[in-house]
Amino acid sequence: VKSFVVTGASSGIGWATAVLLAENGHRVFATVRKEADAHALAENPGITPVFMDVSEAEQVAEAAAKIRSEVGEAGLDGLVNNAGSGTALPLELMAPAQLRQQLEVNTIGQLAVTQALLPALRRARGRIVMIGSIGVRAVPPFTGPIVVPKAALTALTHILRQELAPWGIRTILVDPASIRTDAGEKLAAAAEATVENFSAADRGLYGAAYKTMTSRFLALDVAGSPPSAVAEVIVHALTDQRPRAHYTVGRNRRRLSMIPRLPIRLADALRRRVFGIPGPGSVIGAPR
Ligand SMILES: NC(=O)c1ccc[n+]([C@@H]2O[C@H](COP(=O)([O-])OP(=O)(O)OC[C@H]3O[C@@H](n4cnc5c(N)ncnc54)[C@H](OP(=O)(O)O)[C@@H]3O)[C@@H](O)[C@H]2O)c1
């Protein structure tokens, strides 16, 4: 029996991964933030819920200590850094404090959890799976709050992979493309609230394009692959004898991966078409 940690297992990709690992006979520590999610997960034999907010240093230390003592000498066979969340916002309107918080939840927290579990991972020559995003390649407008931290997480993953290789620890990047999870609904709800909170001037600047972009983005996700598709790739990355260093999974992955290979002007024109963004110079003057 191997032991794995999956962060952000209350729903979506994390839930599907924890359940699939447990179904395959593994022991799973699944992190959650709410009592109800812990109860729901604990109904699956093999899953032990652990409370942890990845952006709270004390909670990370406490959860890691618990996991390390449970796995003991055998060590930990794998860590899936899946927890993450993001909204959409034009960068002009994003307070630096908001970006700092997004980095805590989507980049720094992942490093902190990894650091805390590395002693146990090193013991078992375990694997680390980081959940990035195809957004790092597609980089659509207004996705700064999530894509900026995911771009940093991607670089962090490439560096960790090299730094940890001497111990036989594999670090693997899994980029989901369009996946149908609660994340889409959360984004849509947050987007609606966000536009409501725009000042009249800001709504004049960004309101229409923002609404178009978020609704098209949601449509892509709603028509996306189920989270089980990503879970299967993660389990393969954790257990296959010769895993790849990087996987991309889900609907639209080919189309979206192609964008950075185009000349930048063409890529921008394509993004404008897909997401309904006004053309360069097409908005005249400033609202008063
Ligand atoms: N869905 C997609 O199309 C897509 C595409 C690219 C990348 N991804 C990535 O895939 C991963 C999973 O997303 P999902 O689609 O499955 O979304 P989801 O259903 O919203 O799941 C996100 C999970 O992260 C947890 N989480 C959020 N903030 C946290 C924090 N500060 N500390 C600990 N846990 C936290 C959530 O817990 P709570 O329930 O407690 O909030 C939840 O369990 C994320 O990293 C996301 O960026 C998703």
GROMACS .gro file of C-alpha atoms and ligand atoms in nm:
model
  336
    1VAL     CA    1   0.000   0.000   0.000
    2LYS     CA    2   0.136   0.341  -0.098
    3SER     CA    3   0.050   0.669   0.075
    4PHE     CA    4  -0.038   0.991  -0.102
    5VAL     CA    5  -0.141   1.344  -0.008
    6VAL     CA    6  -0.392   1.535  -0.221
    7THR     CA    7  -0.451   1.901  -0.132
    8GLY     CA    8  -0.783   2.073  -0.205
    9ALA     CA    9  -0.981   1.748  -0.209
   10SER     CA   10  -1.322   1.895  -0.121
   11SER     CA   11  -1.436   1.902  -0.484
   12GLY     CA   12  -1.343   1.882  -0.850
   13ILE     CA   13  -1.006   1.744  -0.955
   14GLY     CA   14  -0.881   1.694  -0.598
   15TRP     CA   15  -1.187   1.495  -0.493
   16ALA     CA   16  -1.173   1.277  -0.806
   17THR     CA   17  -0.800   1.212  -0.754
   18ALA     CA   18  -0.834   1.120  -0.385
   19VAL     CA   19  -1.123   0.883  -0.459
   20LEU     CA   20  -0.946   0.717  -0.755
   21LEU     CA   21  -0.627   0.662  -0.552
   22ALA     CA   22  -0.830   0.510  -0.267
   23GLU     CA   23  -1.021   0.288  -0.511
   24ASN     CA   24  -0.685   0.162  -0.636
   25GLY     CA   25  -0.607   0.049  -0.281
   26HIS     CA   26  -0.381   0.334  -0.173
   27ARG     CA   27  -0.384   0.527   0.150
   28VAL     CA   28  -0.483   0.890   0.092
   29PHE     CA   29  -0.448   1.198   0.310
   30ALA     CA   30  -0.697   1.441   0.158
   31THR     CA   31  -0.681   1.804   0.270
   32VAL     CA   32  -0.995   2.011   0.328
   33ARG     CA   33  -1.097   2.332   0.500
   34LYS     CA   34  -1.452   2.247   0.605
   35GLU     CA   35  -1.595   1.993   0.849
   36ALA     CA   36  -1.864   1.879   0.603
   37ASP     CA   37  -1.602   1.802   0.335
   38ALA     CA   38  -1.401   1.596   0.586
   39HIS     CA   39  -1.711   1.389   0.666
   40ALA     CA   40  -1.796   1.332   0.301
   41LEU     CA   41  -1.441   1.221   0.214
   42ALA     CA   42  -1.410   0.997   0.521
   43GLU     CA   43  -1.693   0.783   0.381
   44ASN     CA   44  -1.443   0.645   0.131
   45PRO     CA   45  -1.236   0.361   0.278
   46GLY     CA   46  -0.868   0.452   0.263
   47ILE     CA   47  -0.916   0.830   0.279
   48THR     CA   48  -0.808   1.026   0.587
   49PRO     CA   49  -0.917   1.392   0.579
   50VAL     CA   50  -0.667   1.647   0.709
   51PHE     CA   51  -0.751   2.012   0.773
   52MET     CA   52  -0.528   2.262   0.599
   53ASP     CA   53  -0.546   2.602   0.440
   54VAL     CA   54  -0.232   2.612   0.223
   55SER     CA   55  -0.191   2.986   0.283
   56GLU     CA   56  -0.176   2.948   0.665
   57ALA     CA   57   0.176   2.854   0.774
   58GLU     CA   58   0.064   2.709   1.109
   59GLN     CA   59  -0.199   2.486   0.949
   60VAL     CA   60   0.055   2.362   0.694
   61ALA     CA   61   0.303   2.276   0.970
   62GLU     CA   62   0.038   2.100   1.178
   63ALA     CA   63  -0.104   1.898   0.887
   64ALA     CA   64   0.244   1.797   0.768
   65ALA     CA   65   0.345   1.686   1.120
   66LYS     CA   66   0.034   1.469   1.141
   67ILE     CA   67   0.097   1.313   0.799
   68ARG     CA   68   0.467   1.256   0.870
   69SER     CA   69   0.390   1.077   1.194
   70GLU     CA   70   0.119   0.863   1.027
   71VAL     CA   71   0.343   0.745   0.741
   72GLY     CA   72   0.645   0.702   0.971
   73GLU     CA   73   0.958   0.532   0.842
   74ALA     CA   74   0.793   0.418   0.519
   75GLY     CA   75   0.764   0.780   0.408
   76LEU     CA   76   0.528   0.940   0.159
   77ASP     CA   77   0.495   0.810  -0.198
   78GLY     CA   78   0.342   1.119  -0.350
   79LEU     CA   79   0.208   1.472  -0.300
   80VAL     CA   80  -0.049   1.628  -0.531
   81ASN     CA   81  -0.047   2.007  -0.497
   82ASN     CA   82  -0.397   2.057  -0.633
   83ALA     CA   83  -0.548   2.324  -0.403
   84GLY     CA   84  -0.596   2.654  -0.579
   85SER     CA   85  -0.847   2.923  -0.655
   86GLY     CA   86  -0.875   3.233  -0.864
   87THR     CA   87  -1.103   3.500  -0.994
   88ALA     CA   88  -1.087   3.710  -1.308
   89LEU     CA   89  -0.997   4.078  -1.295
   90PRO     CA   90  -0.834   4.337  -1.521
   91LEU     CA   91  -0.483   4.394  -1.385
   92GLU     CA   92  -0.543   4.770  -1.373
   93LEU     CA   93  -0.811   4.709  -1.110
   94MET     CA   94  -0.631   4.443  -0.907
   95ALA     CA   95  -0.503   4.571  -0.574
   96PRO     CA   96  -0.146   4.457  -0.505
   97ALA     CA   97  -0.274   4.302  -0.180
   98GLN     CA   98  -0.510   4.085  -0.385
   99LEU     CA   99  -0.227   3.960  -0.602
  100ARG     CA  100  -0.021   3.885  -0.290
  101GLN     CA  101  -0.309   3.676  -0.153
  102GLN     CA  102  -0.347   3.493  -0.487
  103LEU     CA  103   0.025   3.414  -0.481
  104GLU     CA  104  -0.012   3.280  -0.125
  105VAL     CA  105  -0.293   3.044  -0.227
  106ASN     CA  106  -0.160   2.932  -0.566
  107THR     CA  107   0.221   2.946  -0.550
  108ILE     CA  108   0.375   3.007  -0.208
  109GLY     CA  109   0.137   2.768  -0.030
  110GLN     CA  110   0.237   2.492  -0.276
  111LEU     CA  111   0.605   2.548  -0.199
  112ALA     CA  112   0.535   2.553   0.178
  113VAL     CA  113   0.339   2.225   0.165
  114THR     CA  114   0.613   2.066  -0.048
  115GLN     CA  115   0.888   2.180   0.188
  116ALA     CA  116   0.700   2.049   0.491
  117LEU     CA  117   0.649   1.705   0.333
  118LEU     CA  118   0.989   1.666   0.165
  119PRO     CA  119   1.148   1.475   0.452
  120ALA     CA  120   0.874   1.211   0.419
  121LEU     CA  121   0.887   1.219   0.035
  122ARG     CA  122   1.265   1.177   0.034
  123ARG     CA  123   1.235   0.867   0.250
  124ALA     CA  124   1.009   0.690  -0.003
  125ARG     CA  125   1.160   0.848  -0.318
  126GLY     CA  126   0.814   0.992  -0.359
  127ARG     CA  127   0.674   1.204  -0.640
  128ILE     CA  128   0.538   1.558  -0.648
  129VAL     CA  129   0.259   1.650  -0.887
  130MET     CA  130   0.191   2.020  -0.935
  131ILE     CA  131  -0.138   2.126  -1.093
  132GLY     CA  132  -0.062   2.413  -1.326
  133SER     CA  133  -0.295   2.544  -1.596
  134ILE     CA  134  -0.316   2.564  -1.973
  135GLY     CA  135  -0.387   2.931  -1.897
  136VAL     CA  136  -0.012   2.982  -1.863
  137ARG     CA  137   0.013   2.910  -2.238
  138ALA     CA  138  -0.315   3.069  -2.349
  139VAL     CA  139  -0.278   3.383  -2.126
  140PRO     CA  140  -0.620   3.540  -2.197
  141PRO     CA  141  -0.695   3.892  -2.067
  142PHE     CA  142  -0.845   3.929  -1.716
  143THR     CA  143  -0.701   3.596  -1.595
  144GLY     CA  144  -0.415   3.766  -1.408
  145PRO     CA  145  -0.532   3.663  -1.058
  146ILE     CA  146  -0.495   3.295  -1.144
  147VAL     CA  147  -0.257   3.281  -1.441
  148VAL     CA  148   0.016   3.501  -1.288
  149PRO     CA  149   0.050   3.268  -0.983
  150LYS     CA  150   0.023   2.959  -1.207
  151ALA     CA  151   0.303   3.092  -1.429
  152ALA     CA  152   0.518   3.131  -1.117
  153LEU     CA  153   0.415   2.782  -1.005
  154THR     CA  154   0.517   2.645  -1.346
  155ALA     CA  155   0.867   2.794  -1.314
  156LEU     CA  156   0.885   2.668  -0.957
  157THR     CA  157   0.799   2.318  -1.079
  158HIS     CA  158   1.069   2.316  -1.349
  159ILE     CA  159   1.327   2.427  -1.092
  160LEU     CA  160   1.217   2.180  -0.821
  161ARG     CA  161   1.226   1.894  -1.074
  162GLN     CA  162   1.595   1.956  -1.132
  163GLU     CA  163   1.683   2.030  -0.770
  164LEU     CA  164   1.515   1.715  -0.633
  165ALA     CA  165   1.616   1.472  -0.907
  166PRO     CA  166   1.938   1.370  -0.727
  167TRP     CA  167   1.724   1.195  -0.461
  168GLY     CA  168   1.514   1.016  -0.717
  169ILE     CA  169   1.221   1.245  -0.640
  170ARG     CA  170   1.023   1.317  -0.956
  171THR     CA  171   0.841   1.648  -0.990
  172ILE     CA  172   0.567   1.640  -1.252
  173LEU     CA  173   0.357   1.921  -1.397
  174VAL     CA  174  -0.005   1.850  -1.494
  175ASP     CA  175  -0.179   2.129  -1.684
  176PRO     CA  176  -0.559   2.098  -1.700
  177ALA     CA  177  -0.722   2.258  -2.005
  178SER     CA  178  -1.105   2.299  -2.005
  179ILE     CA  179  -1.242   2.098  -1.712
  180ARG     CA  180  -1.601   2.102  -1.590
  181THR     CA  181  -1.572   2.160  -1.211
  182ASP     CA  182  -1.709   2.396  -0.947
  183ALA     CA  183  -1.422   2.629  -1.034
  184GLY     CA  184  -1.619   2.756  -1.337
  185GLU     CA  185  -1.928   2.833  -1.129
  186LYS     CA  186  -1.715   2.995  -0.858
  187LEU     CA  187  -1.548   3.210  -1.121
  188ALA     CA  188  -1.883   3.312  -1.271
  189ALA     CA  189  -2.029   3.402  -0.931
  190ALA     CA  190  -1.715   3.593  -0.836
  191ALA     CA  191  -1.715   3.770  -1.173
  192GLU     CA  192  -2.072   3.886  -1.125
  193ALA     CA  193  -1.995   4.022  -0.779
  194THR     CA  194  -1.678   4.180  -0.915
  195VAL     CA  195  -1.861   4.378  -1.185
  196GLU     CA  196  -2.119   4.490  -0.928
  197ASN     CA  197  -1.833   4.630  -0.721
  198PHE     CA  198  -1.667   4.813  -1.010
  199SER     CA  199  -1.698   5.191  -0.977
  200ALA     CA  200  -1.908   5.350  -1.251
  201ALA     CA  201  -1.587   5.470  -1.418
  202ASP     CA  202  -1.426   5.126  -1.405
  203ARG     CA  203  -1.742   4.969  -1.540
  204GLY     CA  204  -1.721   5.214  -1.828
  205LEU     CA  205  -1.364   5.106  -1.894
  206TYR     CA  206  -1.391   4.730  -1.856
  207GLY     CA  207  -1.748   4.621  -1.776
  208ALA     CA  208  -1.863   4.502  -2.119
  209ALA     CA  209  -1.544   4.321  -2.221
  210TYR     CA  210  -1.514   4.169  -1.875
  211LYS     CA  211  -1.867   4.027  -1.885
  212THR     CA  212  -1.819   3.888  -2.235
  213MET     CA  213  -1.486   3.732  -2.148
  214THR     CA  214  -1.600   3.565  -1.826
  215SER     CA  215  -1.916   3.423  -1.983
  216ARG     CA  216  -1.720   3.279  -2.279
  217PHE     CA  217  -1.460   3.142  -2.044
  218LEU     CA  218  -1.731   2.974  -1.836
  219ALA     CA  219  -1.888   2.828  -2.152
  220LEU     CA  220  -1.554   2.664  -2.241
  221ASP     CA  221  -1.532   2.510  -1.892
  222VAL     CA  222  -1.893   2.391  -1.884
  223ALA     CA  223  -1.830   2.205  -2.211
  224GLY     CA  224  -1.501   2.074  -2.073
  225SER     CA  225  -1.382   1.728  -1.972
  226PRO     CA  226  -1.490   1.579  -1.639
  227PRO     CA  227  -1.248   1.605  -1.345
  228SER     CA  228  -1.201   1.227  -1.361
  229ALA     CA  229  -1.001   1.279  -1.683
  230VAL     CA  230  -0.744   1.484  -1.488
  231ALA     CA  231  -0.754   1.240  -1.194
  232GLU     CA  232  -0.656   0.954  -1.428
  233VAL     CA  233  -0.356   1.147  -1.557
  234ILE     CA  234  -0.249   1.241  -1.202
  235VAL     CA  235  -0.273   0.880  -1.085
  236HIS     CA  236  -0.069   0.772  -1.389
  237ALA     CA  237   0.192   1.039  -1.308
  238LEU     CA  238   0.209   0.912  -0.949
  239THR     CA  239   0.228   0.541  -1.023
  240ASP     CA  240   0.359   0.472  -1.375
  241GLN     CA  241   0.713   0.336  -1.389
  242ARG     CA  242   0.823   0.598  -1.638
  243PRO     CA  243   0.606   0.907  -1.600
  244ARG     CA  244   0.657   1.210  -1.823
  245ALA     CA  245   0.767   1.540  -1.670
  246HIS     CA  246   0.468   1.729  -1.811
  247TYR     CA  247   0.110   1.637  -1.903
  248THR     CA  248  -0.167   1.847  -2.053
  249VAL     CA  249  -0.518   1.709  -2.014
  250GLY     CA  250  -0.873   1.803  -2.106
  251ARG     CA  251  -1.085   1.951  -2.379
  252ASN     CA  252  -0.935   2.227  -2.602
  253ARG     CA  253  -0.582   2.135  -2.495
  254ARG     CA  254  -0.446   2.128  -2.850
  255ARG     CA  255  -0.607   2.453  -2.960
  256LEU     CA  256  -0.500   2.637  -2.646
  257SER     CA  257  -0.144   2.496  -2.652
  258MET     CA  258  -0.103   2.624  -3.006
  259ILE     CA  259  -0.153   2.990  -2.911
  260PRO     CA  260   0.203   3.064  -2.787
  261ARG     CA  261   0.348   2.913  -3.106
  262LEU     CA  262   0.177   3.180  -3.317
  263PRO     CA  263   0.330   3.522  -3.384
  264ILE     CA  264   0.218   3.742  -3.092
  265ARG     CA  265  -0.003   3.972  -3.300
  266LEU     CA  266  -0.188   3.677  -3.447
  267ALA     CA  267  -0.222   3.519  -3.103
  268ASP     CA  268  -0.370   3.841  -2.964
  269ALA     CA  269  -0.617   3.863  -3.253
  270LEU     CA  270  -0.723   3.504  -3.190
  271ARG     CA  271  -0.769   3.569  -2.817
  272ARG     CA  272  -0.973   3.881  -2.898
  273ARG     CA  273  -1.202   3.672  -3.117
  274VAL     CA  274  -1.239   3.387  -2.872
  275PHE     CA  275  -1.296   3.607  -2.566
  276GLY     CA  276  -1.475   3.905  -2.724
  277ILE     CA  277  -1.221   4.174  -2.637
  278PRO     CA  278  -1.229   4.513  -2.817
  279GLY     CA  279  -0.957   4.570  -3.079
  280PRO     CA  280  -0.648   4.787  -3.023
  281GLY     CA  281  -0.738   5.157  -3.013
  282SER     CA  282  -1.108   5.083  -3.059
  283VAL     CA  283  -1.210   5.246  -2.730
  284ILE     CA  284  -1.183   5.621  -2.775
  285GLY     CA  285  -1.111   5.861  -2.489
  286ALA     CA  286  -1.180   5.813  -2.121
  287PRO     CA  287  -1.516   5.807  -1.941
  288ARG     CA  288  -1.585   6.112  -1.720
  289LIG     N1  289  -1.132   2.351  -1.373
  289LIG     C1  290  -1.047   2.388  -1.465
  289LIG     O1  291  -1.085   2.407  -1.581
  289LIG     C2  292  -0.901   2.407  -1.431
  289LIG     C3  293  -0.816   2.449  -1.533
  289LIG     C4  294  -0.682   2.471  -1.505
  289LIG     C5  295  -0.634   2.449  -1.377
  289LIG     N2  296  -0.717   2.406  -1.278
  289LIG     C6  297  -0.658   2.384  -1.144
  289LIG     O2  298  -0.697   2.260  -1.091
  289LIG     C7  299  -0.695   2.267  -0.948
  289LIG     C8  300  -0.826   2.212  -0.894
  289LIG     O3  301  -0.930   2.296  -0.937
  289LIG     P1  302  -1.080   2.245  -0.960
  289LIG     O4  303  -1.114   2.280  -1.099
  289LIG     O5  304  -1.098   2.106  -0.915
  289LIG     O6  305  -1.156   2.351  -0.867
  289LIG     P2  306  -1.241   2.339  -0.733
  289LIG     O7  307  -1.347   2.234  -0.748
  289LIG     O8  308  -1.279   2.479  -0.703
  289LIG     O9  309  -1.134   2.286  -0.624
  289LIG     C9  310  -1.038   2.370  -0.566
  289LIG    C10  311  -0.993   2.305  -0.437
  289LIG    O10  312  -0.890   2.387  -0.379
  289LIG    C11  313  -0.926   2.412  -0.245
  289LIG     N3  314  -0.870   2.540  -0.198
  289LIG    C12  315  -0.894   2.665  -0.244
  289LIG     N4  316  -0.823   2.755  -0.172
  289LIG    C13  317  -0.756   2.684  -0.077
  289LIG    C14  318  -0.666   2.719   0.027
  289LIG     N5  319  -0.632   2.847   0.053
  289LIG     N6  320  -0.615   2.620   0.105
  289LIG    C15  321  -0.648   2.492   0.084
  289LIG     N7  322  -0.733   2.452  -0.013
  289LIG    C16  323  -0.785   2.547  -0.093
  289LIG    C17  324  -1.076   2.414  -0.243
  289LIG    O11  325  -1.120   2.395  -0.110
  289LIG     P3  326  -1.255   2.467  -0.051
  289LIG    O12  327  -1.370   2.384  -0.098
  289LIG    O13  328  -1.235   2.461   0.096
  289LIG    O14  329  -1.256   2.606  -0.105
  289LIG    C18  330  -1.104   2.295  -0.334
  289LIG    O15  331  -1.090   2.176  -0.263
  289LIG    C19  332  -0.668   2.412  -0.912
  289LIG    O16  333  -0.532   2.429  -0.880
  289LIG    C20  334  -0.703   2.486  -1.041
  289LIG    O17  335  -0.635   2.608  -1.054
  289LIG    C21  336  -0.850   2.386  -1.302
   0.00000   0.00000   0.00000
